[in-house]
C-alpha cells in the first residue's frame, strides 16, 4: 500500500476523525469517533481510494485523502 493509503493514516480506535463521505455529490463532511481499526474500501470508479470507518452505530466510507484526525485516543 502507498504512503497515502489507509494504513499510512495510522488511525486507531478512540480517534476522532473527519472526512468527506465517499460518493457525496455535495462534499458532505462526517465526523466519527472510531470504535475499531478502519479498513480500505479500495479504489472507486472515480479513481479515489476510500476508507471504511466505524463508530459503533454504523459504518461510513470516507475519501482517504480527506481524512484528518481531530483528536487522538487518550
Short mmCIF file of C-alpha atoms in Angstrom, two decimals:
data_model
loop_
_atom_site.label_atom_id
_atom_site.label_comp_id
_atom_site.label_asym_id
_atom_site.label_seq_id
_atom_site.Cartn_x
_atom_site.Cartn_y
_atom_site.Cartn_z
CA UNK A 1 0.00 0.00 0.00
CA UNK A 2 1.26 3.51 -0.75
CA UNK A 3 2.12 6.07 1.91
CA UNK A 4 -1.08 7.91 1.05
CA UNK A 5 -3.33 4.90 1.71
CA UNK A 6 -5.46 3.82 4.65
CA UNK A 7 -2.56 2.17 6.52
CA UNK A 8 -0.46 5.34 6.33
CA UNK A 9 -3.11 7.26 8.28
CA UNK A 10 -2.31 5.21 11.40
CA UNK A 11 -5.87 5.57 12.72
CA UNK A 12 -6.69 3.84 16.00
CA UNK A 13 -9.86 3.03 17.95
CA UNK A 14 -10.83 6.07 20.00
CA UNK A 15 -9.52 8.61 17.46
CA UNK A 16 -11.95 11.34 16.40
CA UNK A 17 -11.69 11.82 12.64
CA UNK A 18 -13.49 13.70 9.90
CA UNK A 19 -13.56 13.36 6.16
CA UNK A 20 -15.71 13.70 3.07
CA UNK A 21 -18.26 10.93 2.54
CA UNK A 22 -17.24 8.84 -0.46
CA UNK A 23 -19.68 9.29 -3.32
CA UNK A 24 -21.04 12.52 -1.87
CA UNK A 25 -22.03 14.97 -4.57
CA UNK A 26 -22.20 17.84 -2.07
CA UNK A 27 -18.92 17.18 -0.21
CA UNK A 28 -20.67 16.11 2.99
CA UNK A 29 -18.15 16.07 5.85
CA UNK A 30 -18.67 13.41 8.50
CA UNK A 31 -17.08 13.31 11.96
CA UNK A 32 -16.74 9.96 13.71
CA UNK A 33 -15.16 8.58 16.92
CA UNK A 34 -13.66 5.26 15.84
CA UNK A 35 -14.62 2.13 17.75
CA UNK A 36 -12.31 -0.15 15.72
CA UNK A 37 -9.47 -0.10 13.23
CA UNK A 38 -10.66 1.32 9.88
CA UNK A 39 -10.08 -0.61 6.64
CA UNK A 40 -9.62 0.22 2.98
CA UNK A 41 -12.70 0.15 0.79
CA UNK A 42 -10.50 0.18 -2.31
CA UNK A 43 -10.46 2.45 -5.33
CA UNK A 44 -13.84 3.60 -6.59
CA UNK A 45 -15.00 4.19 -10.16
CA UNK A 46 -13.98 7.83 -9.65
CA UNK A 47 -10.36 6.72 -9.13
CA UNK A 48 -10.26 7.72 -5.45
CA UNK A 49 -9.44 5.45 -2.53
CA UNK A 50 -11.94 5.29 0.31
CA UNK A 51 -11.63 4.10 3.90
CA UNK A 52 -14.40 2.50 5.94
CA UNK A 53 -14.77 3.88 9.47
CA UNK A 54 -17.00 2.57 12.25
CA UNK A 55 -18.31 4.44 15.30
CA UNK A 56 -20.19 1.53 16.89
CA UNK A 57 -23.52 2.72 15.48
CA UNK A 58 -22.76 2.16 11.82
CA UNK A 59 -20.09 2.35 9.16
CA UNK A 60 -19.28 5.09 6.66
CA UNK A 61 -16.95 5.27 3.70
CA UNK A 62 -14.75 8.38 3.57
CA UNK A 63 -12.39 9.51 0.83
CA UNK A 64 -8.99 8.54 2.25
CA UNK A 65 -7.26 11.72 1.07
CA UNK A 66 -9.73 13.90 3.01
CA UNK A 67 -9.47 12.17 6.40
CA UNK A 68 -7.92 14.19 9.18
CA UNK A 69 -7.50 13.40 12.82
CA UNK A 70 -9.32 15.85 15.09
CA UNK A 71 -8.31 14.20 18.35
CA UNK A 72 -6.12 11.20 19.15
CA UNK A 73 -7.37 8.49 21.52
CA UNK A 74 -6.27 9.01 25.11
#
